[in-house]
mmCIF file of C-alpha atoms in Angstrom:
data_model
loop_
_atom_site.group_PDB
_atom_site.id
_atom_site.type_symbol
_atom_site.label_atom_id
_atom_site.label_comp_id
_atom_site.label_asym_id
_atom_site.label_seq_id
_atom_site.Cartn_x
_atom_site.Cartn_y
_atom_site.Cartn_z
ATOM 1 C CA MET A 1 157.646 31.766 136.451
ATOM 2 C CA ASN A 2 158.926 34.678 138.263
ATOM 3 C CA ASN A 3 156.914 36.901 140.610
ATOM 4 C CA TYR A 4 155.080 38.954 138.152
ATOM 5 C CA ASN A 5 151.755 38.156 136.364
ATOM 6 C CA LYS A 6 152.678 35.216 134.032
ATOM 7 C CA TYR A 7 150.921 36.801 130.953
ATOM 8 C CA GLU A 8 152.281 40.398 131.446
ATOM 9 C CA ARG A 9 155.289 39.532 129.255
ATOM 10 C CA TYR A 10 153.337 38.169 126.312
ATOM 11 C CA GLN A 11 150.226 40.661 126.555
ATOM 12 C CA ARG A 12 150.825 41.713 122.980
ATOM 13 C CA GLN A 13 150.294 38.201 121.331
ATOM 14 C CA ILE A 14 147.581 37.447 123.890
ATOM 15 C CA LYS A 15 145.643 40.479 122.527
ATOM 16 C CA LEU A 16 145.209 38.455 119.178
ATOM 17 C CA LYS A 17 141.873 36.972 119.528
ATOM 18 C CA GLU A 18 143.249 34.040 117.642
ATOM 19 C CA LEU A 19 145.530 33.147 120.465
ATOM 20 C CA ARG A 20 144.160 34.716 123.933
ATOM 21 C CA THR A 21 145.612 33.175 126.781
ATOM 22 C CA THR A 22 144.636 29.669 125.937
ATOM 23 C CA GLY A 23 147.074 29.727 123.118
ATOM 24 C CA GLN A 24 149.744 31.259 125.252
ATOM 25 C CA ASP A 25 149.073 28.303 127.887
ATOM 26 C CA LYS A 26 149.713 25.832 124.850
ATOM 27 C CA LEU A 27 152.899 27.610 124.411
ATOM 28 C CA PHE A 28 154.068 27.465 128.056
ATOM 29 C CA GLN A 29 153.341 23.515 127.563
ATOM 30 C CA SER A 30 155.120 23.039 124.569
ATOM 31 C CA LYS A 31 158.557 21.384 124.109
ATOM 32 C CA VAL A 32 160.910 22.041 120.973
ATOM 33 C CA LEU A 33 164.137 20.741 120.200
ATOM 34 C CA VAL A 34 166.310 22.974 118.091
ATOM 35 C CA ALA A 35 168.950 21.046 115.817
ATOM 36 C CA GLY A 36 172.017 23.471 115.684
ATOM 37 C CA ALA A 37 172.375 26.547 117.442
ATOM 38 C CA GLY A 38 173.968 28.441 114.368
ATOM 39 C CA GLY A 39 172.757 30.646 111.291
ATOM 40 C CA LEU A 40 169.274 29.291 111.533
ATOM 41 C CA GLY A 41 168.939 28.072 115.188
ATOM 42 C CA CYS A 42 169.882 31.703 116.598
ATOM 43 C CA PRO A 43 166.888 33.676 115.174
ATOM 44 C CA ALA A 44 164.461 30.671 115.571
ATOM 45 C CA LEU A 45 165.879 30.250 119.318
ATOM 46 C CA GLN A 46 165.555 33.942 120.026
ATOM 47 C CA TYR A 47 161.557 34.243 118.858
ATOM 48 C CA LEU A 48 160.625 30.822 120.501
ATOM 49 C CA ALA A 49 162.208 32.038 123.640
ATOM 50 C CA ALA A 50 160.386 35.468 123.144
ATOM 51 C CA ALA A 51 156.805 33.880 122.444
ATOM 52 C CA GLY A 52 156.976 31.688 125.553
ATOM 53 C CA VAL A 53 157.520 28.318 124.544
ATOM 54 C CA GLY A 54 157.787 26.595 127.718
ATOM 55 C CA THR A 55 160.864 23.971 127.154
ATOM 56 C CA ILE A 56 163.463 24.292 124.455
ATOM 57 C CA GLY A 57 166.299 21.815 123.834
ATOM 58 C CA ILE A 58 169.394 22.929 122.139
ATOM 59 C CA ILE A 59 171.826 20.465 120.382
ATOM 60 C CA ASP A 60 174.920 21.374 118.752
ATOM 61 C CA PHE A 61 178.673 20.338 119.637
ATOM 62 C CA ASP A 62 180.347 23.321 117.596
ATOM 63 C CA MET A 63 182.394 25.971 119.087
ATOM 64 C CA VAL A 64 181.746 29.477 118.293
ATOM 65 C CA GLU A 65 184.070 31.089 115.534
ATOM 66 C CA LEU A 66 184.750 34.458 114.497
ATOM 67 C CA SER A 67 183.321 33.499 110.902
ATOM 68 C CA ASN A 68 179.997 32.966 112.721
ATOM 69 C CA LEU A 69 179.473 36.208 113.829
ATOM 70 C CA GLN A 70 178.129 37.806 110.518
ATOM 71 C CA ARG A 71 175.110 35.729 110.842
ATOM 72 C CA GLN A 72 174.977 33.920 114.258
ATOM 73 C CA THR A 73 173.636 37.087 116.140
ATOM 74 C CA LEU A 74 173.407 35.466 119.554
ATOM 75 C CA TYR A 75 176.838 35.459 119.912
ATOM 76 C CA SER A 76 179.716 38.063 120.190
ATOM 77 C CA VAL A 77 183.504 38.271 120.126
ATOM 78 C CA GLU A 78 184.038 37.184 123.772
ATOM 79 C CA ASP A 79 182.305 33.793 123.143
ATOM 80 C CA ILE A 80 184.625 32.638 120.515
ATOM 81 C CA GLY A 81 186.188 29.053 121.270
ATOM 82 C CA LYS A 82 183.137 28.717 123.698
ATOM 83 C CA SER A 83 180.180 26.072 123.292
ATOM 84 C CA LYS A 84 177.243 27.357 121.236
ATOM 85 C CA ALA A 85 174.841 25.362 123.330
ATOM 86 C CA ILE A 86 175.855 26.485 126.420
ATOM 87 C CA ARG A 87 176.351 29.931 125.388
ATOM 88 C CA ALA A 88 172.882 30.383 123.807
ATOM 89 C CA VAL A 89 171.418 28.775 126.852
ATOM 90 C CA GLU A 90 173.259 31.438 128.992
ATOM 91 C CA LYS A 91 172.049 34.393 126.991
ATOM 92 C CA LEU A 92 168.392 33.092 126.514
ATOM 93 C CA LYS A 93 167.983 32.580 129.984
ATOM 94 C CA VAL A 94 168.921 36.135 131.025
ATOM 95 C CA PHE A 95 166.541 37.064 128.265
ATOM 96 C CA ASN A 96 163.664 35.159 129.500
ATOM 97 C CA PRO A 97 164.134 33.269 132.769
ATOM 98 C CA ASP A 98 160.530 31.770 132.714
ATOM 99 C CA ILE A 99 161.436 28.955 130.074
ATOM 100 C CA GLN A 100 163.272 25.501 130.754
ATOM 101 C CA PHE A 101 166.264 25.226 128.494
ATOM 102 C CA HIS A 102 168.045 21.854 127.975
ATOM 103 C CA ILE A 103 171.584 21.797 126.552
ATOM 104 C CA HIS A 104 172.485 18.921 124.511
ATOM 105 C CA ASN A 105 176.386 19.684 123.960
ATOM 106 C CA LEU A 106 176.851 16.639 121.775
ATOM 107 C CA LYS A 107 176.685 15.344 118.298
ATOM 108 C CA LEU A 108 173.333 13.981 117.072
ATOM 109 C CA GLU A 109 173.787 10.280 115.929
ATOM 110 C CA SER A 110 171.557 7.331 115.292
ATOM 111 C CA LYS A 111 172.461 5.730 118.712
ATOM 112 C CA ASN A 112 171.011 8.785 120.558
ATOM 113 C CA ALA A 113 168.618 10.380 118.149
ATOM 114 C CA LEU A 114 165.432 8.645 119.390
ATOM 115 C CA GLU A 115 165.873 9.108 122.917
ATOM 116 C CA LEU A 116 166.814 12.904 122.275
ATOM 117 C CA ILE A 117 164.069 13.455 119.871
ATOM 118 C CA GLY A 118 161.427 11.444 121.780
ATOM 119 C CA ASN A 119 161.378 14.060 124.825
ATOM 120 C CA TYR A 120 160.182 16.809 122.603
ATOM 121 C CA ASP A 121 157.029 17.730 120.770
ATOM 122 C CA ILE A 122 158.602 19.288 117.573
ATOM 123 C CA VAL A 123 162.036 19.252 115.971
ATOM 124 C CA MET A 124 163.290 22.232 114.306
ATOM 125 C CA ASP A 125 166.346 21.485 111.923
ATOM 126 C CA GLY A 126 169.014 23.767 111.738
ATOM 127 C CA THR A 127 171.692 21.861 110.760
ATOM 128 C CA ASP A 128 173.988 22.018 107.827
ATOM 129 C CA ASN A 129 174.866 18.949 106.269
ATOM 130 C CA PHE A 130 172.683 15.863 105.048
ATOM 131 C CA ALA A 131 173.925 12.936 106.825
ATOM 132 C CA THR A 132 172.439 15.122 110.060
ATOM 133 C CA ARG A 133 169.209 16.295 108.221
ATOM 134 C CA TYR A 134 168.088 12.553 107.220
ATOM 135 C CA LEU A 135 169.132 11.411 110.330
ATOM 136 C CA ILE A 136 166.695 13.986 112.068
ATOM 137 C CA ASN A 137 164.038 13.191 109.372
ATOM 138 C CA ASP A 138 163.913 9.321 109.871
ATOM 139 C CA ALA A 139 163.883 9.396 113.733
ATOM 140 C CA CYS A 140 160.976 12.016 113.631
ATOM 141 C CA VAL A 141 159.018 9.529 111.145
ATOM 142 C CA LEU A 142 159.857 6.826 113.572
ATOM 143 C CA LEU A 143 158.567 8.741 116.366
ATOM 144 C CA ASN A 144 155.614 10.517 114.457
ATOM 145 C CA LYS A 145 157.120 13.820 115.303
ATOM 146 C CA PRO A 146 156.495 16.971 113.265
ATOM 147 C CA LEU A 147 159.854 18.257 111.997
ATOM 148 C CA VAL A 148 160.171 22.034 110.791
ATOM 149 C CA TYR A 149 162.554 22.069 107.880
ATOM 150 C CA GLY A 150 165.107 24.968 107.004
ATOM 151 C CA ALA A 151 168.109 25.531 104.607
ATOM 152 C CA ILE A 152 170.029 28.222 103.163
ATOM 153 C CA LEU A 153 172.560 28.803 100.681
ATOM 154 C CA ARG A 154 174.234 32.064 99.244
ATOM 155 C CA PHE A 155 171.004 34.080 98.541
ATOM 156 C CA GLU A 156 168.551 31.596 98.958
ATOM 157 C CA GLY A 157 166.371 29.553 101.653
ATOM 158 C CA GLN A 158 163.731 27.262 102.046
ATOM 159 C CA VAL A 159 160.963 26.430 104.899
ATOM 160 C CA GLY A 160 159.096 23.477 105.378
ATOM 161 C CA VAL A 161 156.924 21.272 107.787
ATOM 162 C CA PHE A 162 157.314 17.618 107.290
ATOM 163 C CA ASN A 163 155.392 14.807 109.251
ATOM 164 C CA LEU A 164 152.176 16.501 109.988
ATOM 165 C CA PRO A 165 148.810 15.505 108.759
ATOM 166 C CA ASP A 166 147.469 18.376 106.548
ATOM 167 C CA LYS A 167 143.472 18.857 106.301
ATOM 168 C CA HIS A 168 143.312 15.820 104.223
ATOM 169 C CA ASN A 169 145.218 13.815 106.639
ATOM 170 C CA HIS A 170 147.785 13.488 104.280
ATOM 171 C CA LYS A 171 151.847 14.133 105.569
ATOM 172 C CA THR A 172 155.481 13.656 103.835
ATOM 173 C CA ASP A 173 158.600 13.467 105.100
ATOM 174 C CA TYR A 174 162.031 14.738 103.986
ATOM 175 C CA ARG A 175 162.871 11.181 101.661
ATOM 176 C CA ASP A 176 159.499 12.251 99.774
ATOM 177 C CA LEU A 177 161.131 15.243 98.428
ATOM 178 C CA PHE A 178 164.773 14.153 98.568
ATOM 179 C CA PRO A 179 164.519 10.180 98.440
ATOM 180 C CA ASN A 180 168.708 9.813 98.729
ATOM 181 C CA PRO A 181 171.158 12.098 100.161
ATOM 182 C CA PRO A 182 173.496 13.639 97.296
ATOM 183 C CA LEU A 183 176.945 12.889 97.144
ATOM 184 C CA PRO A 184 179.206 15.533 99.332
ATOM 185 C CA SER A 185 180.944 16.512 96.186
ATOM 186 C CA THR A 186 177.913 17.608 94.519
ATOM 187 C CA VAL A 187 176.500 20.055 96.786
ATOM 188 C CA PRO A 188 178.427 22.954 98.194
ATOM 189 C CA SER A 189 178.362 24.226 101.817
ATOM 190 C CA CYS A 190 177.862 27.614 103.220
ATOM 191 C CA ASN A 191 181.448 27.357 103.950
ATOM 192 C CA GLU A 192 182.519 26.844 100.529
ATOM 193 C CA ALA A 193 179.653 28.661 98.710
ATOM 194 C CA GLY A 194 179.021 31.891 101.145
ATOM 195 C CA VAL A 195 175.540 32.780 102.718
ATOM 196 C CA LEU A 196 174.088 36.312 102.857
ATOM 197 C CA GLY A 197 174.410 37.502 106.523
ATOM 198 C CA VAL A 198 170.508 38.395 106.899
ATOM 199 C CA LEU A 199 169.386 35.278 105.189
ATOM 200 C CA PRO A 200 169.232 32.585 108.228
ATOM 201 C CA GLY A 201 167.663 35.383 110.008
ATOM 202 C CA ILE A 202 164.701 35.141 107.521
ATOM 203 C CA ILE A 203 164.568 31.706 107.504
ATOM 204 C CA GLY A 204 165.027 30.937 110.906
ATOM 205 C CA THR A 205 162.450 33.296 112.036
ATOM 206 C CA LEU A 206 159.740 31.804 109.531
ATOM 207 C CA GLN A 207 160.898 28.328 111.256
ATOM 208 C CA ALA A 208 159.810 29.931 114.547
ATOM 209 C CA ALA A 209 156.402 30.864 113.135
ATOM 210 C CA GLU A 210 155.810 27.389 112.032
ATOM 211 C CA ALA A 211 156.754 25.742 115.160
ATOM 212 C CA ILE A 212 154.193 28.616 116.925
ATOM 213 C CA LYS A 213 151.582 27.711 114.471
ATOM 214 C CA ILE A 214 151.699 24.101 115.103
ATOM 215 C CA PHE A 215 151.876 24.569 118.970
ATOM 216 C CA THR A 216 148.679 26.837 119.041
ATOM 217 C CA GLY A 217 146.641 25.686 116.050
ATOM 218 C CA ILE A 218 146.657 29.146 114.570
ATOM 219 C CA GLY A 219 147.006 29.574 110.745
ATOM 220 C CA GLU A 220 148.175 26.912 108.229
ATOM 221 C CA PRO A 221 151.273 25.314 108.534
ATOM 222 C CA LEU A 222 153.421 24.729 105.605
ATOM 223 C CA CYS A 223 152.508 21.076 105.759
ATOM 224 C CA ASN A 224 153.562 19.293 102.370
ATOM 225 C CA LYS A 225 155.103 22.401 101.179
ATOM 226 C CA ILE A 226 158.204 24.139 100.438
ATOM 227 C CA LEU A 227 158.349 27.772 101.061
ATOM 228 C CA SER A 228 161.515 29.150 98.950
#
């Protein structure tokens, strides 16, 4: 932390009787891995950092492209051709230097997924392909880590929480909803079908809200539910 009172930055949310300094301390101690620093990851990262989540990891091996800027609001024209994970951390560190950031500028694969995910409390899925989505889900199931899911296409988005017990101690995972990956030729990507620029901002912010619920114990996470 810097020289100022560590709670000063967060006083507006600390005033919430449901949160107070106890909840803020839980956020300071929390660790989240954001998989994908693109359309969903950008808003999620900004609001997780703003909330004071103590440790944030970013895994993404893509470079910034001009066509990203319509929805990936962490980046600017000067960032084109640069690593998303590195540029995101550089900007977020300026925004909130209290937070510990970890850059994973690599591809998430079966050979590294368990080791990477094992270092965090929660995983937030901001990826854009089914292979990685199923890989993240399966690793979270093996490691018993909650997974905050988000997906977008054209004008529609989804948010949900997997692998987290509800009040009846029942939990589901992504394969309970979609047992098998679809054939690549049957599902268009955002590159092919398009996406409204504000949509990932809405869905990514909702993902950040779900993570904050889980970390602090406030409210009811979307366990075993999909918000569309």
